[in-house]
């Protein structure tokens, strides 16, 4: 059994845990940090299975602020994660934009949100249906009233983001433990120790739940509750009949169906359904594509009737009751901090979330981004920050 004492012990080495480790060490807010990760190849972690989408078209001020910091961070990624061995990895951030299609039913909500977003510094365009048709003639627009186009948005490589953050955090002294945390102990009413098969790690200042979809399970190791539900999300990779879609942005239809180009001439297609299973399952459901997605896709973009399904996968999103993340100290256990529950939006918010929690742990409060609205207490207080569903 190995024993060590560190300032901060983080359970979960996905993008949230890595961003936190990076910010704690890069900003000098902790001297020593350890990260437990049960799945170091990230075969099941949500970050490894994410689609790599990044946007600032959010409906709450806090998520817009987190996204703005995160987008700047991604722009500067290889410089920020440079080590003695050279520049950090290239994350291939492609600013193709996000296009949300509007019809009579959702238009009022989108336009109201667009006003709010512009007041918070989001760069967007309101397109009428004829402009959508002019720019994207392959999309059927006869039932549409227009679209909102997010100019700052795009796609990047989630694996390279994890690589860069982990390499930089390791260069700054982080200890990575490729094991499952099996127990979290408190001493004098404070979370203070994390155990795994071969480690006993004492944490002087903080134990952190950065376990994504496992956020509820890890909280239970510490004897407290966090309302995070794992929900299975299916995505499908298709070969389009023409290259025209390679210059397309992310396209979100009013129903929630979406598609976007992937490198190599492919399209990624998906949609969240109300009956998506709440389970720890990674079973890919090929039939769902033919039954539920293809008919609608072919109707929205007739050219895509001739596309071919090439593959796909399933991963977990980590939903909270109001579909926003949780950042802060657990009210029932001092010293136990949360950065989890980002409800399918975590990759794009991780740099900002890691900065905010690093400041809370280091200074006692978030100094750069006001994330008090994301405290766990909001659920008991009924002051949820409800992130409106755009897809
Ligand atoms: C199909 C799909 C598409 C997505 N697309 C996007 C997108 O386009 N843009 C976007 O922003 N987000 C997207 N998401 C959501 C995004 O992937 C997540 O919000 C984000 O990755 C969450 O990061 P995390 O670090 O909290 O969780 P994870 O990446 O899951 O990391 C948590 C880690 O904790 C580890 N862990 C759990 N319990 C323990 C334990 N006891 N001991 C040690 N380790 C433990 C797990 O192994 C895991 O690696 C998508 C998700 C899916 C499934």
Coordinates of C-alpha atoms and ligand atoms in Angstrom, one line a residue:
X1 CA 0.0 0.0 0.0
X2 CA 1.4 3.4 -1.0
X3 CA 0.7 6.4 1.1
X4 CA 1.0 10.1 0.3
X5 CA -0.3 13.5 1.4
X6 CA -1.4 16.1 -1.1
X7 CA -3.3 19.4 -1.1
X8 CA -6.0 18.2 -3.4
X9 CA -7.2 14.7 -4.3
X10 CA -9.4 14.5 -7.4
X11 CA -11.5 11.5 -8.2
X12 CA -12.0 11.3 -12.0
X13 CA -9.5 12.1 -14.7
X14 CA -11.9 13.1 -17.5
X15 CA -11.8 16.7 -18.9
X16 CA -13.3 18.2 -15.6
X17 CA -10.7 16.6 -13.3
X18 CA -7.9 17.4 -15.7
X19 CA -8.9 21.0 -16.1
X20 CA -9.1 21.4 -12.4
X21 CA -5.7 19.8 -11.8
X22 CA -4.2 22.0 -14.6
X23 CA -5.7 25.2 -13.1
X24 CA -4.8 24.4 -9.5
X25 CA -1.2 23.9 -10.4
X26 CA -0.8 26.4 -13.3
X27 CA -2.2 29.2 -11.1
X28 CA -0.3 28.2 -8.0
X29 CA -3.6 27.6 -6.1
X30 CA -2.3 24.2 -4.8
X31 CA 1.2 22.8 -4.4
X32 CA 0.3 19.2 -4.9
X33 CA -2.5 17.4 -6.7
X34 CA -3.4 13.8 -7.3
X35 CA -5.9 12.4 -9.8
X36 CA -7.5 8.9 -9.5
X37 CA -8.8 7.5 -12.8
X38 CA -10.4 4.0 -13.0
X39 CA -10.3 3.9 -16.8
X40 CA -7.0 5.6 -17.9
X41 CA -7.6 4.6 -21.6
X42 CA -10.9 6.6 -21.4
X43 CA -12.9 3.8 -23.1
X44 CA -16.0 4.6 -21.1
X45 CA -15.5 8.2 -19.9
X46 CA -17.8 10.7 -21.4
X47 CA -15.0 13.0 -22.6
X48 CA -13.5 10.2 -24.7
X49 CA -16.9 9.5 -26.3
X50 CA -18.0 13.0 -26.8
X51 CA -18.5 14.6 -30.2
X52 CA -16.2 17.6 -29.6
X53 CA -18.7 20.4 -30.1
X54 CA -18.0 23.8 -28.6
X55 CA -20.5 26.7 -28.4
X56 CA -21.4 29.8 -26.4
X57 CA -25.1 29.8 -27.4
X58 CA -26.4 29.1 -23.9
X59 CA -29.5 30.3 -22.1
X60 CA -27.9 31.1 -18.7
X61 CA -25.3 33.9 -18.0
X62 CA -23.1 31.5 -16.0
X63 CA -22.8 29.0 -18.8
X64 CA -22.1 31.8 -21.3
X65 CA -19.3 33.1 -19.1
X66 CA -17.9 29.6 -18.6
X67 CA -18.1 29.1 -22.4
X68 CA -16.3 32.4 -23.2
X69 CA -13.4 31.5 -21.0
X70 CA -13.3 28.0 -22.4
X71 CA -13.3 29.1 -26.0
X72 CA -10.4 31.5 -25.4
X73 CA -8.6 28.6 -23.6
X74 CA -9.1 26.3 -26.6
X75 CA -7.9 29.0 -29.0
X76 CA -4.7 29.2 -26.9
X77 CA -4.6 25.5 -26.1
X78 CA -1.2 24.4 -27.4
X79 CA 0.6 27.4 -25.9
X80 CA -1.2 27.0 -22.5
X81 CA -0.3 23.3 -22.4
X82 CA 3.3 23.7 -23.6
X83 CA 5.9 21.8 -21.5
X84 CA 9.6 21.5 -21.5
X85 CA 9.1 18.9 -24.3
X86 CA 7.6 21.6 -26.6
X87 CA 4.1 23.0 -27.6
X88 CA 1.0 21.2 -26.4
X89 CA -1.1 19.1 -28.8
X90 CA -3.0 20.5 -31.7
X91 CA -6.7 20.1 -30.9
X92 CA -7.9 21.0 -34.4
X93 CA -10.4 23.6 -33.3
X94 CA -12.6 24.2 -36.4
X95 CA -14.8 27.3 -36.2
X96 CA -17.6 26.1 -38.4
X97 CA -20.4 27.6 -36.3
X98 CA -23.7 26.2 -34.9
X99 CA -26.9 26.7 -36.8
X100 CA -30.2 26.2 -34.9
X101 CA -33.2 26.0 -37.2
X102 CA -36.4 27.7 -36.1
X103 CA -40.0 27.1 -36.9
X104 CA -43.2 28.7 -35.7
X105 CA -43.2 26.7 -32.4
X106 CA -39.7 27.5 -31.2
X107 CA -39.0 30.8 -32.8
X108 CA -40.1 33.1 -30.0
X109 CA -37.9 31.2 -27.5
X110 CA -34.9 31.3 -29.8
X111 CA -35.3 35.0 -30.5
X112 CA -35.7 35.8 -26.8
X113 CA -32.7 33.8 -26.0
X114 CA -30.7 35.5 -28.9
X115 CA -31.4 38.9 -27.3
X116 CA -30.2 37.6 -23.9
X117 CA -27.1 36.0 -25.5
X118 CA -26.1 39.2 -27.4
X119 CA -26.4 41.2 -24.1
X120 CA -23.9 38.7 -22.7
X121 CA -21.4 39.1 -25.5
X122 CA -22.4 36.2 -27.8
X123 CA -21.7 36.8 -31.4
X124 CA -24.6 35.5 -33.5
X125 CA -26.7 36.1 -36.6
X126 CA -30.4 35.9 -37.0
X127 CA -31.2 34.4 -40.4
X128 CA -34.6 34.4 -42.1
X129 CA -35.7 31.3 -44.0
X130 CA -34.6 32.7 -47.4
X131 CA -31.1 33.3 -46.1
X132 CA -31.0 29.8 -44.6
X133 CA -31.9 28.5 -48.1
X134 CA -29.3 30.7 -49.8
X135 CA -26.5 29.5 -47.6
X136 CA -27.6 25.9 -47.2
X137 CA -29.6 25.0 -50.2
X138 CA -29.6 21.3 -49.3
X139 CA -31.8 21.9 -46.2
X140 CA -35.6 21.9 -46.7
X141 CA -36.9 25.2 -45.3
X142 CA -40.6 25.3 -46.3
X143 CA -41.6 24.7 -42.7
X144 CA -38.9 27.0 -41.2
X145 CA -39.1 30.6 -40.2
X146 CA -35.3 31.1 -40.0
X147 CA -32.3 30.1 -37.8
X148 CA -29.8 31.4 -35.3
X149 CA -26.1 31.0 -36.3
X150 CA -23.4 31.1 -33.5
X151 CA -20.3 32.5 -35.0
X152 CA -17.8 31.5 -32.3
X153 CA -18.8 27.8 -32.2
X154 CA -17.1 24.8 -33.7
X155 CA -15.5 21.4 -33.1
X156 CA -12.3 20.1 -31.6
X157 CA -10.6 16.8 -30.7
X158 CA -11.6 15.8 -27.1
X159 CA -8.8 13.2 -26.8
X160 CA -6.1 15.8 -27.6
X161 CA -7.7 18.1 -25.0
X162 CA -7.3 15.4 -22.4
X163 CA -3.8 14.6 -23.5
X164 CA -2.7 18.2 -23.4
X165 CA -4.2 18.9 -20.0
X166 CA -2.8 15.7 -18.5
X167 CA 0.7 16.2 -19.9
X168 CA 0.8 19.8 -18.6
X169 CA -0.6 18.9 -15.2
X170 CA 2.0 16.1 -14.9
X171 CA 4.8 18.5 -15.9
X172 CA 3.6 20.8 -13.1
X173 CA 3.8 17.9 -10.7
X174 CA 0.4 16.2 -10.6
X175 CA 0.4 12.6 -9.5
X176 CA -1.9 10.3 -11.7
X177 CA -3.2 7.1 -10.1
X178 CA -4.7 4.7 -12.6
X179 CA -7.1 3.1 -10.1
X180 CA -10.7 3.3 -8.9
X181 CA -11.2 5.3 -5.7
X182 CA -13.0 2.8 -3.4
X183 CA -13.5 4.8 -0.3
X184 CA -13.6 8.5 0.8
X185 CA -13.0 9.1 4.6
X186 CA -13.7 12.1 6.7
X187 CA -11.7 13.2 9.8
X188 CA -13.1 15.8 12.2
X189 CA -16.1 16.3 9.9
X190 CA -14.0 17.1 6.8
X191 CA -13.3 14.9 3.7
X192 CA -9.7 14.0 4.1
X193 CA -8.7 10.7 2.6
X194 CA -9.2 8.7 -0.6
X195 CA -8.4 5.0 -0.8
X196 CA -7.9 2.7 -3.9
X197 CA -6.6 -0.8 -4.2
X198 CA -2.9 0.3 -3.8
X199 CA -3.1 3.8 -2.5
X200 CA -4.1 5.7 0.7
X201 CA -4.1 9.4 -0.2
X202 CA -4.5 12.1 2.5
X203 CA -5.9 15.4 1.2
X204 CA -5.0 18.5 3.3
X205 CA -7.4 20.9 1.6
X206 CA -9.9 19.2 -0.7
X207 CA -11.3 15.9 -2.0
X208 CA -13.0 16.5 -5.3
X209 CA -15.8 14.6 -7.1
X210 CA -15.0 15.0 -10.8
X211 CA -16.5 11.7 -11.8
X212 CA -19.0 12.9 -14.5
X213 CA -21.8 10.3 -14.9
X214 CA -20.4 8.5 -11.8
X215 CA -20.7 11.7 -9.8
X216 CA -23.5 10.3 -7.7
X217 CA -21.6 7.1 -7.0
X218 CA -18.5 8.9 -5.9
X219 CA -20.5 11.2 -3.6
X220 CA -22.0 8.1 -2.0
X221 CA -18.4 6.9 -1.2
X222 CA -18.2 10.0 0.9
X223 CA -21.7 9.4 2.4
X224 CA -23.5 12.3 0.7
X225 CA -25.8 12.7 -2.2
X226 CA -25.4 14.5 -5.6
X227 CA -28.3 14.3 -8.1
X228 CA -26.4 13.1 -11.2
X229 CA -28.1 10.5 -13.5
X230 CA -26.2 8.7 -16.2
X231 CA -28.2 8.8 -19.5
X232 CA -27.2 6.8 -22.6
X233 CA -26.7 8.9 -25.8
X234 CA -26.4 7.3 -29.2
X235 CA -24.4 8.9 -32.1
X236 CA -24.2 7.7 -35.7
X237 CA -21.4 8.2 -38.2
X238 CA -22.6 8.3 -41.9
X239 CA -21.0 8.7 -45.2
X240 CA -22.7 11.5 -47.1
X241 CA -23.4 11.1 -50.9
X242 CA -21.7 14.5 -51.6
X243 CA -18.8 16.5 -50.2
X244 CA -21.0 19.6 -49.9
X245 CA -21.7 18.9 -46.2
X246 CA -18.0 19.3 -45.3
X247 CA -18.4 23.0 -45.2
X248 CA -21.5 22.9 -43.1
X249 CA -21.8 24.0 -39.5
X250 CA -23.4 22.0 -36.8
X251 CA -27.1 21.9 -37.7
X252 CA -29.8 21.5 -35.0
X253 CA -33.4 20.9 -36.2
X254 CA -36.4 22.0 -34.2
X255 CA -37.1 18.4 -33.1
X256 CA -33.6 18.1 -31.6
X257 CA -32.2 16.1 -34.5
X258 CA -28.7 17.3 -35.3
X259 CA -25.8 16.6 -37.7
X260 CA -22.4 18.0 -38.3
X261 CA -19.4 17.2 -40.6
X262 CA -16.6 15.1 -39.3
X263 CA -13.1 15.0 -40.7
X264 CA -12.8 12.4 -43.5
X265 CA -16.0 13.2 -45.4
X266 CA -18.3 11.8 -42.7
X267 CA -21.3 13.2 -40.9
X268 CA -22.2 12.7 -37.3
X269 CA -25.9 12.4 -36.6
X270 CA -27.7 12.2 -33.2
X271 CA -30.7 13.2 -31.2
X272 CA -31.6 13.0 -27.5
X273 CA -34.9 11.3 -26.8
X274 CA -37.0 11.5 -23.7
X275 CA -36.9 7.8 -23.3
X276 CA -33.0 7.5 -23.5
X277 CA -32.1 4.9 -20.9
X278 CA -30.9 6.1 -17.5
X279 CA -28.2 3.4 -17.0
X280 CA -24.5 2.6 -17.0
X281 CA -24.7 1.1 -20.5
X282 CA -22.6 1.6 -23.6
X283 CA -24.7 -0.6 -26.0
X284 CA -24.9 1.0 -29.4
X285 CA -28.4 0.7 -30.9
X286 CA -28.0 0.5 -34.6
X287 CA -31.7 0.0 -35.2
X288 CA -32.7 3.3 -33.7
X289 CA -31.0 5.1 -36.6
X290 CA -33.1 3.5 -39.3
X291 CA -36.3 3.7 -37.2
X292 CA -36.1 7.2 -35.7
X293 CA -33.3 9.3 -37.2
X294 CA -33.0 8.5 -40.9
X295 CA -36.6 9.2 -41.9
X296 CA -36.5 12.7 -40.3
X297 CA -33.0 13.4 -41.7
X298 CA -34.0 12.5 -45.2
X299 CA -37.1 14.7 -44.9
X300 CA -35.0 17.7 -43.7
X301 CA -32.1 17.2 -46.1
X302 CA -33.4 15.1 -49.1
X303 CA -29.9 14.5 -50.4
X304 CA -29.1 12.6 -47.2
X305 CA -31.7 9.9 -48.0
X306 CA -28.8 8.3 -50.0
X307 CA -26.2 8.3 -47.2
X308 CA -24.8 5.2 -45.7
X309 CA -24.5 4.3 -42.0
X310 CA -20.8 3.7 -41.3
X311 CA -20.8 3.1 -37.5
X312 CA -21.4 4.9 -34.3
X313 CA -21.2 4.5 -30.5
X314 CA -23.0 5.2 -27.3
X315 CA -21.8 7.2 -24.3
X316 CA -23.1 8.6 -21.1
X317 CA -24.2 12.1 -20.4
X318 CA -24.3 13.2 -16.7
X319 CA -27.7 14.9 -16.2
X320 CA -28.7 17.0 -13.2
X321 CA -32.4 18.0 -12.6
X322 CA -31.8 21.4 -14.3
X323 CA -29.3 20.3 -16.9
X324 CA -26.6 22.5 -15.6
X325 CA -23.3 21.4 -13.8
X326 CA -22.5 21.6 -10.1
X327 CA -19.5 23.5 -8.9
X328 CA -18.6 24.1 -5.3
X329 CA -18.2 22.6 -1.8
X330 CA -20.8 20.0 -0.7
X331 CA -23.0 21.7 2.0
X332 CA -23.1 18.5 4.1
X333 CA -19.4 17.6 4.0
X334 CA -16.8 20.4 4.3
X335 CA -13.7 19.7 2.3
X336 CA -15.7 17.7 -0.3
X337 CA -16.0 19.6 -3.6
X338 CA -18.0 18.9 -6.7
X339 CA -17.3 19.6 -10.4
X340 CA -19.8 17.2 -12.1
X341 CA -23.2 16.9 -13.7
X342 CA -22.6 19.1 -16.8
X343 CA -25.5 17.3 -18.6
X344 CA -23.9 16.6 -22.0
X345 CA -22.2 20.0 -22.2
X346 CA -19.1 19.4 -20.2
X347 CA -16.3 19.4 -22.8
X348 CA -17.1 22.9 -23.9
X349 CA -17.4 24.3 -20.4
X350 CA -14.5 22.4 -18.7
X351 CA -11.8 25.1 -18.9
X352 CA -14.0 27.6 -17.2
X353 CA -15.4 25.1 -14.7
X354 CA -11.8 24.0 -13.7
X355 CA -10.7 27.7 -13.3
X356 CA -13.8 28.4 -11.1
X357 CA -13.4 25.5 -8.8
X358 CA -9.6 26.0 -8.5
X359 CA -10.3 29.5 -7.3
X360 CA -12.9 28.3 -4.8
X361 CA -10.5 25.8 -3.4
X362 CA -7.5 28.2 -3.5
X363 CA -9.2 31.5 -2.5
X364 CA -12.5 30.4 -0.9
X365 CA -14.6 32.0 -3.7
X366 CA -14.8 32.1 -7.5
X367 CA -13.0 35.3 -8.5
X368 CA -13.0 35.2 -12.4
X369 CA -16.4 33.8 -13.1
X370 CA -19.4 34.0 -10.8
X371 CA -20.5 30.3 -10.5
X372 CA -22.5 30.7 -7.3
X373 CA -25.6 29.8 -9.2
X374 CA -24.2 26.4 -9.8
X375 CA -23.8 25.5 -6.1
X376 CA -25.5 22.2 -5.1
X377 CA -27.7 24.1 -2.7
X378 CA -29.8 25.4 -5.6
X379 CA -31.7 22.2 -5.8
X380 CA -32.9 22.4 -2.2
X381 CA -33.5 26.1 -2.4
X382 CA -35.5 25.8 -5.7
X383 CA -33.2 28.4 -7.4
X384 CA -32.2 26.2 -10.3
X385 CA -30.4 27.8 -13.2
X386 CA -32.3 25.7 -15.8
X387 CA -30.3 25.5 -19.1
X388 CA -32.9 25.5 -21.8
X389 CA -32.8 22.6 -24.2
X390 CA -31.8 23.7 -27.6
X391 CA -31.5 20.1 -28.9
Ligands
LIG1 C1 -22.2 10.8 -27.3 C2 -21.8 12.1 -26.5 C3 -21.5 13.3 -27.2 C4 -21.2 14.4 -26.5 N1 -20.9 15.5 -27.2 C5 -20.5 16.6 -26.5 C6 -20.1 17.8 -27.2 O1 -20.2 17.9 -28.5 N2 -19.7 18.9 -26.5 C7 -19.6 18.9 -25.2 O2 -19.3 19.9 -24.6 N3 -20.0 17.8 -24.5 C8 -20.4 16.7 -25.1 N4 -20.7 15.5 -24.4 C9 -20.7 15.6 -23.0 C10 -19.3 15.6 -22.4 O3 -18.7 14.4 -23.0 C11 -19.3 15.5 -20.9 O4 -20.2 16.5 -20.4 C12 -17.9 15.7 -20.3 O5 -17.0 14.8 -21.0 C13 -17.9 15.4 -18.9 O6 -16.6 15.4 -18.4 P1 -16.3 14.7 -17.0 O7 -14.8 14.9 -16.8 O8 -17.2 15.3 -16.0 O9 -16.7 13.2 -17.2 P2 -15.8 12.0 -17.7 O10 -15.1 12.3 -19.0 O11 -16.8 10.8 -17.8 O12 -14.8 11.8 -16.6 C14 -15.1 11.2 -15.3 C15 -14.1 10.2 -15.0 O13 -14.3 9.7 -13.7 C16 -13.8 8.4 -13.7 N5 -14.3 7.8 -12.4 C17 -15.6 7.6 -12.1 N6 -15.6 7.0 -10.9 C18 -14.4 6.8 -10.5 C19 -13.8 6.2 -9.3 N7 -14.5 5.7 -8.3 N8 -12.4 6.2 -9.2 C20 -11.6 6.7 -10.2 N9 -12.2 7.3 -11.3 C21 -13.5 7.3 -11.5 C22 -14.4 7.8 -14.9 O14 -13.7 6.6 -15.3 C23 -14.3 8.9 -15.9 O15 -13.1 8.8 -16.7 C24 -21.1 14.4 -25.1 C25 -21.3 13.2 -24.4 C26 -21.6 12.0 -25.1 C27 -21.9 10.8 -24.4

